[in-house]
Short mmCIF file of C-alpha atoms in Angstrom, two decimals:
data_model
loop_
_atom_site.label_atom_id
_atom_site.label_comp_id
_atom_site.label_asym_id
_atom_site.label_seq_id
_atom_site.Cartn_x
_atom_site.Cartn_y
_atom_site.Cartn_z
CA UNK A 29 0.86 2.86 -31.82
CA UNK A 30 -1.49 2.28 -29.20
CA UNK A 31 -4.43 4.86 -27.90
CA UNK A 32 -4.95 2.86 -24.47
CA UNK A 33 -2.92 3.58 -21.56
CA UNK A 34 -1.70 0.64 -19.26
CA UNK A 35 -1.46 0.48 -15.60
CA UNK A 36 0.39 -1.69 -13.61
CA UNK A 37 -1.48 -2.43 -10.49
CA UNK A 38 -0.38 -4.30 -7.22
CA UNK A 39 3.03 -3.02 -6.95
CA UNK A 40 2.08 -2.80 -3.26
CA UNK A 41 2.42 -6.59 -2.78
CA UNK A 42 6.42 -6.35 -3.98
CA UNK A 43 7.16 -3.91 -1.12
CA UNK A 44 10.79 -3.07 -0.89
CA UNK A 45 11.23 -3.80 -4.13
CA UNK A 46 8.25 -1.81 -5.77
CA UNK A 47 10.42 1.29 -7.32
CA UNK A 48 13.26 -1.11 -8.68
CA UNK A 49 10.39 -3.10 -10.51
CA UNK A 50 8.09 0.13 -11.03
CA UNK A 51 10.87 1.87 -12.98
CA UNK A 52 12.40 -1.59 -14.98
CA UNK A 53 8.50 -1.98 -16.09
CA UNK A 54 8.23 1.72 -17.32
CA UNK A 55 11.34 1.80 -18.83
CA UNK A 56 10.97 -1.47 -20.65
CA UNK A 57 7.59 0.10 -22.08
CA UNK A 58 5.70 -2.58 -20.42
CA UNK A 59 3.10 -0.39 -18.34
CA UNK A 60 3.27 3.16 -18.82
CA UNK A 61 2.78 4.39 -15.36
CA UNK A 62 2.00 2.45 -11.84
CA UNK A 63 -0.81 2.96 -9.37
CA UNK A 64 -0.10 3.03 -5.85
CA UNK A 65 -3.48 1.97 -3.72
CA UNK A 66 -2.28 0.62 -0.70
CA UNK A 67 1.11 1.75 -0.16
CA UNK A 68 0.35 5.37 -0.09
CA UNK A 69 -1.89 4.57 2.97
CA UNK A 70 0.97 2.86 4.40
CA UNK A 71 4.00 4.94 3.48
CA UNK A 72 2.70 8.15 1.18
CA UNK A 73 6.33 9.49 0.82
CA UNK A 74 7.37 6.11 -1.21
CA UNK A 75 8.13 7.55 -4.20
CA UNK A 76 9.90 11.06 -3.38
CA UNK A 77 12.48 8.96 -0.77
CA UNK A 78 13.49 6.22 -4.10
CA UNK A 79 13.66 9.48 -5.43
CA UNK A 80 15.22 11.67 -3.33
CA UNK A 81 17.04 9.21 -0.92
CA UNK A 82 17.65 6.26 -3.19
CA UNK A 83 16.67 4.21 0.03
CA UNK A 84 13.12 3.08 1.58
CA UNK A 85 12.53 3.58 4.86
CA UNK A 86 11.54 -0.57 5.88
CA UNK A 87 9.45 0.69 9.01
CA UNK A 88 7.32 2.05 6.82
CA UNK A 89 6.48 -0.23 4.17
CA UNK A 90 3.10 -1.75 3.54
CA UNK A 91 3.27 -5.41 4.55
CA UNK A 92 0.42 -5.96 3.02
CA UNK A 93 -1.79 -7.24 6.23
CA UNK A 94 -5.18 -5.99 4.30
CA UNK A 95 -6.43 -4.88 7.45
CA UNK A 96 -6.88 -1.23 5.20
CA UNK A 97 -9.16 -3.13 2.83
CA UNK A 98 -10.62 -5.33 5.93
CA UNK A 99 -11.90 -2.26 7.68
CA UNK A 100 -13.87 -0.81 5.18
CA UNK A 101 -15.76 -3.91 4.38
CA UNK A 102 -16.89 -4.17 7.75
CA UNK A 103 -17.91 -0.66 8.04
CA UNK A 104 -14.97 1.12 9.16
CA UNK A 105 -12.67 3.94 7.78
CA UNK A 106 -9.72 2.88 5.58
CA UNK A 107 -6.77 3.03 6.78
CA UNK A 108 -2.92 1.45 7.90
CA UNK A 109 -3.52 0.39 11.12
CA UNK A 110 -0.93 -1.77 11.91
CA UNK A 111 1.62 1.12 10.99
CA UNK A 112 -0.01 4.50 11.67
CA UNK A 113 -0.26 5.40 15.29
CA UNK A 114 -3.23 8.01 14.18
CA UNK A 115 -5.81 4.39 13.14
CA UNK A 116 -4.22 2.22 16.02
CA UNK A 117 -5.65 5.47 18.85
CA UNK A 118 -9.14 5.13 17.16
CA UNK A 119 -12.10 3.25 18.28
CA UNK A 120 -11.90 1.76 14.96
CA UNK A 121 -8.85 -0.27 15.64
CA UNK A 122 -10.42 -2.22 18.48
CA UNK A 123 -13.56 -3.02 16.24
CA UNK A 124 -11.11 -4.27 13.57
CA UNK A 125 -9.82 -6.44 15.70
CA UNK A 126 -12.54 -8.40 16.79
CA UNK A 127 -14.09 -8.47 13.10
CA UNK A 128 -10.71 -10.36 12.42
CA UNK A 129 -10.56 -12.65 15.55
CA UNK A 130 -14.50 -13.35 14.61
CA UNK A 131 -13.40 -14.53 11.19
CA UNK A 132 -10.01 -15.92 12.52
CA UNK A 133 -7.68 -14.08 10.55
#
């Protein structure tokens, strides 16, 4: 019996298929629970619509562009911006996009 508890991490990066792998992993006893980082910025609902619905909503799924973990390195807030009309109205999201046209991304 073990006295550590495991988290899987990065589930973010499967996207649609996060909950189908999430729950075989649990289940299996291979991680005992999974951390959501950048999802929830993406699509916070996630889990109560595999849940509840049994189905994702695909508009809403993080597509991993990093442009949540981009932001803060260059100063700005965290955030979805390519998904979340409330980041794409700020200031913010034109600043973002010149730090990634200056790097070429």
């Amino acid at each position: 019996q073990r006295n550590l508890i495991i988290v899987g991490s990065a589930y973010s990066y499967l996207q649609e298929y996060l909950p189908h792998v999430a729950q075989f992993v649990v289940r299996n006893g291979w991680t005992d629970l999974i951390g959501l980082g950048r999802m929830t910025l993406a699509y916070p609902t996630i889990i109560a619509d595999a849940v509840e619905k049994g189905a994702l909503e695909k508009k809403s799924i993080c597509r991993t562009f990093s442009d949540c973990t981009t932001a803060p390195r260059s100063g700005l807030i965290s955030g979805c911006y390519p998904l979340d009309k409330y980041y794409t109205s700020k200031p913010e999201f034109q600043k973002l996009r010149e730090v990634k046209k200056a790097v070429g991304t």
